[in-house]
mmCIF file of C-alpha atoms in Angstrom:
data_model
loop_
_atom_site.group_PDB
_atom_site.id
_atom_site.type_symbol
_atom_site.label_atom_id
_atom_site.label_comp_id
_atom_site.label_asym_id
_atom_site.label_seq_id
_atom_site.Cartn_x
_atom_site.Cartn_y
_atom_site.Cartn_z
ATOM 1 C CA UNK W 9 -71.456 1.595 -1.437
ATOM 2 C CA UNK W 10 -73.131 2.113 2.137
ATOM 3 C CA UNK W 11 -71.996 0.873 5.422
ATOM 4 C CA UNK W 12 -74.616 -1.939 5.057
ATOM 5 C CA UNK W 13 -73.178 -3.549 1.990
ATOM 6 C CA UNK W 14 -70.480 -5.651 1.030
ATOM 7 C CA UNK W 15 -68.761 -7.035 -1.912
ATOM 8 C CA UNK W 16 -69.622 -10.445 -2.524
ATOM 9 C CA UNK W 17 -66.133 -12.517 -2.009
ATOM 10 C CA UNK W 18 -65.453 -16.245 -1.147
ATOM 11 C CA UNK W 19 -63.039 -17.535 1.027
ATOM 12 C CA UNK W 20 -63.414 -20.896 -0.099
ATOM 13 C CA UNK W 21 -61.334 -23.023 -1.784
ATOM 14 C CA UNK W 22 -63.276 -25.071 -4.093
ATOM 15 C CA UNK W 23 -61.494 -28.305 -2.702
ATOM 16 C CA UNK W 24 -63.830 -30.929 -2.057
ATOM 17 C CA UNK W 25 -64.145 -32.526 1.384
ATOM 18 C CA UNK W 26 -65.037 -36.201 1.509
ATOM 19 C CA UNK W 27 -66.020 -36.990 5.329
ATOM 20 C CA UNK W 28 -66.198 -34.141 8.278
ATOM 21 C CA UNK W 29 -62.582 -34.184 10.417
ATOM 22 C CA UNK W 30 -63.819 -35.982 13.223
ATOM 23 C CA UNK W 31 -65.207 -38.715 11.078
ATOM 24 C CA UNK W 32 -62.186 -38.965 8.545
ATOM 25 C CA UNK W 33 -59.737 -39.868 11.800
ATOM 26 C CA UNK W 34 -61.890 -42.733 13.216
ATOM 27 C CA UNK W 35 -61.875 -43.912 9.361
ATOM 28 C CA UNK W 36 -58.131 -43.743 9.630
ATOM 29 C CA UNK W 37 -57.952 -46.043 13.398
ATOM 30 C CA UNK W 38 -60.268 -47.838 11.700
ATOM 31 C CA UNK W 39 -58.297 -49.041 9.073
ATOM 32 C CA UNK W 40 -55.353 -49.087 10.546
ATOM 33 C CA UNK W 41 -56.528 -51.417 13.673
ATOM 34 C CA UNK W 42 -57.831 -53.130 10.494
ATOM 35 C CA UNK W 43 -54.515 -53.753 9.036
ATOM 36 C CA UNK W 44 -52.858 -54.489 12.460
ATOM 37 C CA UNK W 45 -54.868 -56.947 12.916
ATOM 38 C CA UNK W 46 -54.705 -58.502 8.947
ATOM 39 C CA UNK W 47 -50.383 -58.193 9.677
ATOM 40 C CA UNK W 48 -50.600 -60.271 12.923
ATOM 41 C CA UNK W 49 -53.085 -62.890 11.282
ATOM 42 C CA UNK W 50 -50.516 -63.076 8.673
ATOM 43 C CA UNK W 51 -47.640 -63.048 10.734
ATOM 44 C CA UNK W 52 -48.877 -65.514 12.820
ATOM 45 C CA UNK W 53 -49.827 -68.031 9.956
ATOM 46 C CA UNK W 54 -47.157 -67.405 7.422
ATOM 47 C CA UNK W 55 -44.766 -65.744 9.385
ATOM 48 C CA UNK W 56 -44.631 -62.660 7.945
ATOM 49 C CA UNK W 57 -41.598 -60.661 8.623
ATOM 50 C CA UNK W 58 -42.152 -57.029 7.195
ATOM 51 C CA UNK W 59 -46.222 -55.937 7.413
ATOM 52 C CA UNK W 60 -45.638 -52.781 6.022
ATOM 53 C CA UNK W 61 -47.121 -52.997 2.715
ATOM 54 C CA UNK W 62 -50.315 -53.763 4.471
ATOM 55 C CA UNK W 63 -50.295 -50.857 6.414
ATOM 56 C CA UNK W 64 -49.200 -48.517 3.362
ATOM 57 C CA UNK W 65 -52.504 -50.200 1.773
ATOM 58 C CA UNK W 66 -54.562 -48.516 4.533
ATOM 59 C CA UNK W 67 -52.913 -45.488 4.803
ATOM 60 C CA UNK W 68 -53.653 -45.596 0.784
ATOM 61 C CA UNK W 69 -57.097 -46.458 1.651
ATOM 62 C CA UNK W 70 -57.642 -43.888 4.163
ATOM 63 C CA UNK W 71 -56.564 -41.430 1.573
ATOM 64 C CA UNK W 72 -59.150 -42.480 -1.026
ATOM 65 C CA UNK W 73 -62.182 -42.333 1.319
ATOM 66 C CA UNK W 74 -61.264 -39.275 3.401
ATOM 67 C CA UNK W 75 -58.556 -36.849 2.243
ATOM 68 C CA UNK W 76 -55.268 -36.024 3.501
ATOM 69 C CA UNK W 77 -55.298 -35.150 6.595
ATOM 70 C CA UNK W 78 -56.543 -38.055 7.966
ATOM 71 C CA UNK W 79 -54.246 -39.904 5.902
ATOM 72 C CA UNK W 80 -51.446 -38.603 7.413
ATOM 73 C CA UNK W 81 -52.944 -39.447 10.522
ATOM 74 C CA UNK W 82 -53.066 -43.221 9.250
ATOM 75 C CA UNK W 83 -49.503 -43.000 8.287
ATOM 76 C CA UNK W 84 -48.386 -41.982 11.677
ATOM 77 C CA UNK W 85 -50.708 -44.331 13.505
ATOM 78 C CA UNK W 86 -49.443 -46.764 11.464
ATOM 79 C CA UNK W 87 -45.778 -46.256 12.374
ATOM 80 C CA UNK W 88 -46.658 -46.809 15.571
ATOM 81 C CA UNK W 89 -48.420 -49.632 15.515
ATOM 82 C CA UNK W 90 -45.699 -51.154 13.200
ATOM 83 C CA UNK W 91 -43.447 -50.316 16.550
ATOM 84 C CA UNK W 92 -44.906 -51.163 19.108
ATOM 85 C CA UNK W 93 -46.334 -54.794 17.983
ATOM 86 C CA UNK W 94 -43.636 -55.709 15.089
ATOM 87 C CA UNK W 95 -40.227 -54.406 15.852
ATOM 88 C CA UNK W 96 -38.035 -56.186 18.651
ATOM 89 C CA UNK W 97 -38.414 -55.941 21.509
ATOM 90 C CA UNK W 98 -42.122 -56.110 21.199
ATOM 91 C CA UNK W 99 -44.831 -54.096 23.079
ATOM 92 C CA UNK W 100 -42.335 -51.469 23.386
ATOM 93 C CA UNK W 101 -41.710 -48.159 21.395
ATOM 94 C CA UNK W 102 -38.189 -48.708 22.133
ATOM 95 C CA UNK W 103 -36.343 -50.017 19.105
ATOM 96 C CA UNK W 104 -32.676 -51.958 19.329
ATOM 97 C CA UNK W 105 -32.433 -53.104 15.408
ATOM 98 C CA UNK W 106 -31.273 -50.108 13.711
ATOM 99 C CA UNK W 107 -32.773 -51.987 10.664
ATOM 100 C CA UNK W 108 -36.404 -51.416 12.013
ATOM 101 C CA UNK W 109 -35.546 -48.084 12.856
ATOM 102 C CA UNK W 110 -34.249 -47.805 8.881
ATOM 103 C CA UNK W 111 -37.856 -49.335 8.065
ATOM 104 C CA UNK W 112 -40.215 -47.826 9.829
ATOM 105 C CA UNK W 113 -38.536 -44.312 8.861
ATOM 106 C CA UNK W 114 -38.585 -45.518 5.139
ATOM 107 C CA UNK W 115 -42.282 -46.726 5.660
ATOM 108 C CA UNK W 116 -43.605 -43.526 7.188
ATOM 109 C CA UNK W 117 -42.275 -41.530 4.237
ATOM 110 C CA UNK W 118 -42.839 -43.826 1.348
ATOM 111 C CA UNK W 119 -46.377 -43.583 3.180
ATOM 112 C CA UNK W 120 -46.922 -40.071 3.810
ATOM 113 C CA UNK W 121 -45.841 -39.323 -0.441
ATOM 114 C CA UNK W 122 -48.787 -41.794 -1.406
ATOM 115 C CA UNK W 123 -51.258 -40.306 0.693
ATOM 116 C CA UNK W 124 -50.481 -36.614 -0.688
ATOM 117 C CA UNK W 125 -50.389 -37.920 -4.495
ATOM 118 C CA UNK W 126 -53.550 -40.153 -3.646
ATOM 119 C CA UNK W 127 -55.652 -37.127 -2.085
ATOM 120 C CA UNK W 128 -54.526 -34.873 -5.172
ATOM 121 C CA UNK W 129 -55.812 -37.529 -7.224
ATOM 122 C CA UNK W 130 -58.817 -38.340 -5.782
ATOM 123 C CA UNK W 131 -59.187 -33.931 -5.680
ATOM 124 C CA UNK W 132 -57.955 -33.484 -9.138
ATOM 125 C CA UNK W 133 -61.147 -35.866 -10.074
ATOM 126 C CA UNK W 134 -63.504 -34.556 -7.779
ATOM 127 C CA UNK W 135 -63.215 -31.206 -9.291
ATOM 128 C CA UNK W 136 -62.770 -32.447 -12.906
ATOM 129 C CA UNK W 137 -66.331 -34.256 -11.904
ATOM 130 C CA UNK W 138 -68.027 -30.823 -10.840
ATOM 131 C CA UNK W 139 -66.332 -29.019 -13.860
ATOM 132 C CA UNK W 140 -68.280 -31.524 -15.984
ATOM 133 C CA UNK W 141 -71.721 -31.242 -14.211
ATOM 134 C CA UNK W 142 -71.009 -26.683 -13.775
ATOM 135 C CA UNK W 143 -70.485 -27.267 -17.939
ATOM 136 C CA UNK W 144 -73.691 -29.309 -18.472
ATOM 137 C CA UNK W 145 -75.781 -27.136 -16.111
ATOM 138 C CA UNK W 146 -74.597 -24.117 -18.098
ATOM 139 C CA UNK W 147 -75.709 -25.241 -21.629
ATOM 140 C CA UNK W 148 -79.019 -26.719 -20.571
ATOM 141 C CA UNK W 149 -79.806 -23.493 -18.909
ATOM 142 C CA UNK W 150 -78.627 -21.901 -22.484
ATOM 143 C CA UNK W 151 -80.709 -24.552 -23.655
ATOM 144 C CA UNK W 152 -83.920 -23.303 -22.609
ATOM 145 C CA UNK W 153 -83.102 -19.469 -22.668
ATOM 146 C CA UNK W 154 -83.168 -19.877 -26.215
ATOM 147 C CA UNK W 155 -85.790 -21.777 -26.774
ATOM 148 C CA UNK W 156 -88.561 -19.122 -24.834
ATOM 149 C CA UNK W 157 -89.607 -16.030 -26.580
ATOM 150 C CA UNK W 158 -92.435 -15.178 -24.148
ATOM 151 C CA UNK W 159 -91.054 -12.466 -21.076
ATOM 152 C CA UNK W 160 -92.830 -14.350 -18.701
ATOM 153 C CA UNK W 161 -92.318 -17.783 -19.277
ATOM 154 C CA UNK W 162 -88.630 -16.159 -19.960
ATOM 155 C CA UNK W 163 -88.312 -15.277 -16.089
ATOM 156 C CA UNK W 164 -89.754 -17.918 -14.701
ATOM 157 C CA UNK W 165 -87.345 -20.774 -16.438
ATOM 158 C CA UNK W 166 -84.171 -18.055 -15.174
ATOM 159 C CA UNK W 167 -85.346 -18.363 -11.352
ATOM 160 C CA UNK W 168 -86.286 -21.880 -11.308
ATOM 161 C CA UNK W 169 -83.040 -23.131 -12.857
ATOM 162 C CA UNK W 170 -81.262 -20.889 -10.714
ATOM 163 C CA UNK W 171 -82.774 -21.586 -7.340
ATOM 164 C CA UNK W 172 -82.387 -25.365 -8.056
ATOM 165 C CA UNK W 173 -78.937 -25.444 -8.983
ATOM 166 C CA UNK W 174 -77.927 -22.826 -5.984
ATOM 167 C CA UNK W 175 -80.140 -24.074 -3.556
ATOM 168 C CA UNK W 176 -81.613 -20.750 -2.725
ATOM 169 C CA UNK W 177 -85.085 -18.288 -3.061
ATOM 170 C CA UNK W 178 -84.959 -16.773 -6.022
ATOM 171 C CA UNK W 179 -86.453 -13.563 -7.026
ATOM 172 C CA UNK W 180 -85.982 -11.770 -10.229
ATOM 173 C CA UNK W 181 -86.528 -7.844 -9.988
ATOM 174 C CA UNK W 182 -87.154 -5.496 -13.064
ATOM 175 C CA UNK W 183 -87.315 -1.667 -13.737
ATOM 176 C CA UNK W 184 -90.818 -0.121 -13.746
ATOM 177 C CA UNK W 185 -91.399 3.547 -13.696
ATOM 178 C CA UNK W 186 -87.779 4.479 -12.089
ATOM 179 C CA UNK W 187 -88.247 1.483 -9.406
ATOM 180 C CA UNK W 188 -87.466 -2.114 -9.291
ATOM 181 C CA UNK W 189 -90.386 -4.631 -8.513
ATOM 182 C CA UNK W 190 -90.436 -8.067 -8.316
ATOM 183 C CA UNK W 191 -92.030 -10.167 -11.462
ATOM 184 C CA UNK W 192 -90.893 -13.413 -10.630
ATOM 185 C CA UNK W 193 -89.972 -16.200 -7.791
ATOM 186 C CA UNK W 194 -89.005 -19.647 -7.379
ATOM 187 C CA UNK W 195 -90.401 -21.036 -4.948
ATOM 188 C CA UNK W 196 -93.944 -19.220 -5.498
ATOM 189 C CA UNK W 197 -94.368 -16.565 -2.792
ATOM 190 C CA UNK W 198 -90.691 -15.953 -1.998
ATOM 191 C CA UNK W 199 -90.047 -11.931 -1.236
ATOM 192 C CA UNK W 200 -87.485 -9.839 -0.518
ATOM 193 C CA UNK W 201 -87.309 -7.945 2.870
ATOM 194 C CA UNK W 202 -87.327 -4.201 2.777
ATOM 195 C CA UNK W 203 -83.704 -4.480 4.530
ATOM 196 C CA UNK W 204 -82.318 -5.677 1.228
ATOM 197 C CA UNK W 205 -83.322 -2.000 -0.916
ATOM 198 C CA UNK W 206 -80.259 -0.920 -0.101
ATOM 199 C CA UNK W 207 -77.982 -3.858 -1.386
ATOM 200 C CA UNK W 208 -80.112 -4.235 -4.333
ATOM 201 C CA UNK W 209 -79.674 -0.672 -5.178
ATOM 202 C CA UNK W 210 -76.084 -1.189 -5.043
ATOM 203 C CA UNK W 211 -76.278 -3.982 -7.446
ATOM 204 C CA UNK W 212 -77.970 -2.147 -9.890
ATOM 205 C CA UNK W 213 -76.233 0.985 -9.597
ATOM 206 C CA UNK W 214 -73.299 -0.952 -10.063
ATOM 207 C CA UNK W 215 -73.895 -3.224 -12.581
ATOM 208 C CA UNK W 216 -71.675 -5.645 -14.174
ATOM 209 C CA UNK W 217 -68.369 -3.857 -12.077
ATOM 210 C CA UNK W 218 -69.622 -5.278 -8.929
ATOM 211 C CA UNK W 219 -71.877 -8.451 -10.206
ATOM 212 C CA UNK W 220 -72.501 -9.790 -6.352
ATOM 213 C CA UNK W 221 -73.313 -7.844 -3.596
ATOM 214 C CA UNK W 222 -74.232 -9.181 0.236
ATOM 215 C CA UNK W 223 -76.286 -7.349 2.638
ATOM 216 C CA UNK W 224 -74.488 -8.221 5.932
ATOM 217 C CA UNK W 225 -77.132 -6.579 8.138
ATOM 218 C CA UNK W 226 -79.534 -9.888 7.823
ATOM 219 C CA UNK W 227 -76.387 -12.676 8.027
ATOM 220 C CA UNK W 228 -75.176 -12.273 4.444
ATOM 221 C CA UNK W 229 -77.897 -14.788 3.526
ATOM 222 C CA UNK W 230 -78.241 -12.523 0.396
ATOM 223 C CA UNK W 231 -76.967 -12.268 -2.683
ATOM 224 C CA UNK W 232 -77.986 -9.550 -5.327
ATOM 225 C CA UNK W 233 -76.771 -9.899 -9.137
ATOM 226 C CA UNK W 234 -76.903 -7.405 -11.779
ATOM 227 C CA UNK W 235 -78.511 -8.758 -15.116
ATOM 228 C CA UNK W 236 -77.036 -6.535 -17.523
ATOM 229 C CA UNK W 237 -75.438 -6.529 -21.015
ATOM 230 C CA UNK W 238 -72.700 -4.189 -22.770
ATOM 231 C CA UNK W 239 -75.667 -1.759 -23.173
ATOM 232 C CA UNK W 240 -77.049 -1.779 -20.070
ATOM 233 C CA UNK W 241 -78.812 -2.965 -16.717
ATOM 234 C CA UNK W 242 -81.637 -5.367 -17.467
ATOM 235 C CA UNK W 243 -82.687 -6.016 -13.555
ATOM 236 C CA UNK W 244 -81.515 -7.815 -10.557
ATOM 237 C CA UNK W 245 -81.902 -11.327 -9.143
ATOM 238 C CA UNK W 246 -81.714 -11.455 -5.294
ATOM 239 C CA UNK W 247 -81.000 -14.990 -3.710
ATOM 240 C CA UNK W 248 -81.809 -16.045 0.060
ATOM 241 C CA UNK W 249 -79.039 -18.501 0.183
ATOM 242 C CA UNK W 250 -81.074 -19.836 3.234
ATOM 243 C CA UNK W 251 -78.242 -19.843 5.236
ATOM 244 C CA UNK W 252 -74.704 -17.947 5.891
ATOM 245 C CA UNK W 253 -73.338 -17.678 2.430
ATOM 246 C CA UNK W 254 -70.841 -20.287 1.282
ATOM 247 C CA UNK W 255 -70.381 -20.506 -2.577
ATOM 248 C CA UNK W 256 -67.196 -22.150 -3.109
ATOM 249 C CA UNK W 257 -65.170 -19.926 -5.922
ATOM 250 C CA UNK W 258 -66.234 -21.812 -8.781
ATOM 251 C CA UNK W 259 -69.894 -22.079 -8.119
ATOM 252 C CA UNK W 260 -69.356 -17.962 -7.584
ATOM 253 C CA UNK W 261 -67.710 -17.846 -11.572
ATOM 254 C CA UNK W 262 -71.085 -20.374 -12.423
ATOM 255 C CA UNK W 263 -73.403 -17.784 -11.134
ATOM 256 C CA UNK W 264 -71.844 -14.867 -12.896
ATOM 257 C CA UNK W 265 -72.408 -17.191 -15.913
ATOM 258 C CA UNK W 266 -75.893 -18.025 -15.457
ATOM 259 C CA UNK W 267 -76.645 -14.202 -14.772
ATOM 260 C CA UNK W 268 -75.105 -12.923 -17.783
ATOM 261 C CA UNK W 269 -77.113 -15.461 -19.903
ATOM 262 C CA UNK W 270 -80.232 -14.356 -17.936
ATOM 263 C CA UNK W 271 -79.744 -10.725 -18.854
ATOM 264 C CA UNK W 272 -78.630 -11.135 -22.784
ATOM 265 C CA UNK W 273 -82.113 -13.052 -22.965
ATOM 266 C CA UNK W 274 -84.084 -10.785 -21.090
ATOM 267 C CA UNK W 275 -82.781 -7.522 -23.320
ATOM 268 C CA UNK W 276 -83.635 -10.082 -26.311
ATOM 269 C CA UNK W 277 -87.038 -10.601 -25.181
ATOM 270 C CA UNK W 278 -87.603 -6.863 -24.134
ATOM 271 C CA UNK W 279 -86.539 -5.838 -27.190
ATOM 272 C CA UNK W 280 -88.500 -7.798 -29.053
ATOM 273 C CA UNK W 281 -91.681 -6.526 -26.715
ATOM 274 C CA UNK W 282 -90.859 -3.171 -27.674
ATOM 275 C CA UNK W 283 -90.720 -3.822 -31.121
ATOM 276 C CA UNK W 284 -94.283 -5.670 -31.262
ATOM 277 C CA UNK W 285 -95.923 -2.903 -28.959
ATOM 278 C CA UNK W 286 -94.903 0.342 -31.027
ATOM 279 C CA UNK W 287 -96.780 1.165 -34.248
ATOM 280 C CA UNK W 288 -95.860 -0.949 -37.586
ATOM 281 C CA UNK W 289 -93.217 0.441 -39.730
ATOM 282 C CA UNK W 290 -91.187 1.957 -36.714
ATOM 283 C CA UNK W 291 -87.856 0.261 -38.272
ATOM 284 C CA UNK W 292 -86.477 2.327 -35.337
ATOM 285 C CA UNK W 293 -87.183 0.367 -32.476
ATOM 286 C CA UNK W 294 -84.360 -1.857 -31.429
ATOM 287 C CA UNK W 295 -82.064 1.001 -32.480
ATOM 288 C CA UNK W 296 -83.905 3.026 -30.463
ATOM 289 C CA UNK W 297 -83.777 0.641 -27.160
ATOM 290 C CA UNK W 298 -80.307 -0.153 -27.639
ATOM 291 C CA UNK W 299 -79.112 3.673 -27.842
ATOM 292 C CA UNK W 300 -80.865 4.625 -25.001
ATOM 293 C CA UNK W 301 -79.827 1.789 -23.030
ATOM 294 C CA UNK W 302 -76.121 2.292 -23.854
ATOM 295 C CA UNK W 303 -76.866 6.039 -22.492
ATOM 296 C CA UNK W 304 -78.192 4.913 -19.265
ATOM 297 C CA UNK W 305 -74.519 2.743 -19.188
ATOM 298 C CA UNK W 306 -72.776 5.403 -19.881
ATOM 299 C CA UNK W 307 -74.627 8.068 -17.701
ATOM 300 C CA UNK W 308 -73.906 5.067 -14.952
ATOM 301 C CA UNK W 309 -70.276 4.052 -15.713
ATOM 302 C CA UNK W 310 -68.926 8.401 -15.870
ATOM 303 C CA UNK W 311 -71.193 9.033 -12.428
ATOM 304 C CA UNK W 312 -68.881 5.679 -11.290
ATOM 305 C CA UNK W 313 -65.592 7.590 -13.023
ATOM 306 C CA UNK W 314 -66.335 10.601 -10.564
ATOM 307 C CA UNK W 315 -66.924 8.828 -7.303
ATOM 308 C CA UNK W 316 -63.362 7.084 -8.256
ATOM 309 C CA UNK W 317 -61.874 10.627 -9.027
ATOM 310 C CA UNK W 318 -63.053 11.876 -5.583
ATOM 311 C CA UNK W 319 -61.290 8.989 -3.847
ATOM 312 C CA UNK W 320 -58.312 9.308 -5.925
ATOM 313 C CA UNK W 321 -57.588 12.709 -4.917
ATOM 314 C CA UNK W 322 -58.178 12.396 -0.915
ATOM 315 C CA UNK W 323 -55.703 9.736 -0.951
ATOM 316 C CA UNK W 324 -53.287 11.984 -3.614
ATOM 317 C CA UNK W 325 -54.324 14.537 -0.287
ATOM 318 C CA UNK W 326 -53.464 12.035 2.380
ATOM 319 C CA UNK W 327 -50.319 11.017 0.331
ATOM 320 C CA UNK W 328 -48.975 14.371 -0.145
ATOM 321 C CA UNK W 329 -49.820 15.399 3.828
ATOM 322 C CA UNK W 330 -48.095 12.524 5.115
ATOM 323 C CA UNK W 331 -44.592 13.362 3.075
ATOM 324 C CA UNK W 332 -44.837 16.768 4.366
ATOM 325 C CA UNK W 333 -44.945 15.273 7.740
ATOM 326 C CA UNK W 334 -42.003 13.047 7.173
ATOM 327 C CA UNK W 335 -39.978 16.070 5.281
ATOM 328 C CA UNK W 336 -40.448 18.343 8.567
ATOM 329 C CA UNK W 337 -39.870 15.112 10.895
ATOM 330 C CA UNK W 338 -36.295 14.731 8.991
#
């Protein structure tokens, strides 16, 4: 792999995030001035003695519309609120009653427990939500892969449902006399820069080993995916993610997905290209295709094998030349 290339890894945790921080703690004042205000109504009309179930219920609240932290926030806002305007003597953090003190410590953990089991909820459906729609996108996408029989129509159905579920340019890249050239691109007109060659090289030379790889020279706006099968590389599909690249892990596992799909149907519908385009009663052809396609694999994976060999024995080296050094140190 060069200096210009990386891996392609994410860092994120696939947790959804309902409102941006800043937002998600005024949410939480919000409702707890909300519920201060709802206690000392009710306190002041039906003497209420104990508001803290109506602060719990926007702590609770708070949880459902923006996550944990801010929950958390609301408990301890909450807490003090309960202090300060409900606990003798009032308008005063200072409590005398060791009762309140009993209460409010009771209320502030009661409230922070519902707030962590009400985020993991509302987290644990989130995801189970996105699960759903990553399933559905994947067999409609299956779907129409099998329906098409035609290469082009083929490539273009691959990069359209890909850019529109991804949100990127997509360009799908095939082999053509030793080279890879572009044959298809959602939106129309979408290219790939000449800075990428060496990224997409990688991805091809690597195949399914290394699926994603980012060129960080231009931002790491690009991704490049091998399309290949058990017998082989069938092309690459480069994606300007538009942007720094931020593909939570599970959207990363949903790519891999789509691209292996893309490549079994692309083989299928080279194959069956091949097959048409030779002379009639040449039972040989997918046999043919298929064995030298599992030799270009192989030729691939054993020039892989070596590089790996090589590094293996400069660190055996650098091993064995830093015991030496410790055995003449002793």
């Amino acid at each position: 792999m060069s200096a210009s290339t990386r891996l392609f890894t994410s860092t994120a945790t696939g947790k959804p995030v309902a409102l941006p921080p800043v937002i998600g703690f005024l949410v939480a004042a919000a409702l707890v001035a909300g519920g201060g205000v709802v206690a000392a109504l009710l306190d002041k009309g039906l003497g209420l003695r104990d508001p803290s179930l109506i602060f719990l219920t926007s702590v609770v609240v708070t949880a459902m519309i923006a996550g944990l932290r801010p929950s958390l926030a609301a408990a301890v806002l909450s807490a003090l609120v309960y202090d300060y305007f409900f606990t003798v003597p009032y308008y005063t953090l200072r409590i005398n009653d060791p009762q309140d003190i009993l209460a409010i410590v009771v209320f502030l953990a009661v409230a922070v427990i519902t707030s962590n089991l009400m985020s993991t909820v509302k987290e644990q459906a989130v995801a189970a939500e996105e699960r759903e729609s990553r399933t559905a996108a994947l067999y409609e996408f299956s779907r129409e892969l099998v329906a098409v029989d035609n290469l082009d129509d083929l490539m273009t159905i691959i990069v359209r449902s890909i850019a529109t579920r991804f949100g990127a340019d997509a360009i799908l890249l095939l082999p053509d006399n030793g080279t890879l050239k572009p044959r298809a691109a959602h939106p129309a007109g979408a290219t790939v820069p000449a800075t990428e060659r060496d990224a997409i090289g990688f991805a091809w030379a690597e195949g399914r080993s290394a699926p994603m790889a980012v060129l960080t020279a231009t931002g790491g706006r690009w991704i490049h995916v091998s399309l290949g099968t058990i017998r082989g590389e069938v092309g690459v599909l480069s994606l300007d993610m538009r942007g720094p690249v931020s593909l939570t892990i599970e959207d990363g596992k949903l790519l891999d997905a789509f691209t292996q799909q893309a490549g079994v149907s692309l083989e299928r519908c080279l194959v069956d290209a091949i097959r048409t385009t030779r002379p009639a009663g040449d039972a040989n052809n997918h046999s043919t295709y298929s064995r030298d396609a599992r030799v270009r694999a192989m030729a691939d994976r054993i020039e892989r094998m070596q590089q790996e060999i090589v590094h293996l024995r400069l660190d055996a080296s650098e091993l064995l030349k830093s015991g030496e050094s410790r055995v003449e140190t002793s």
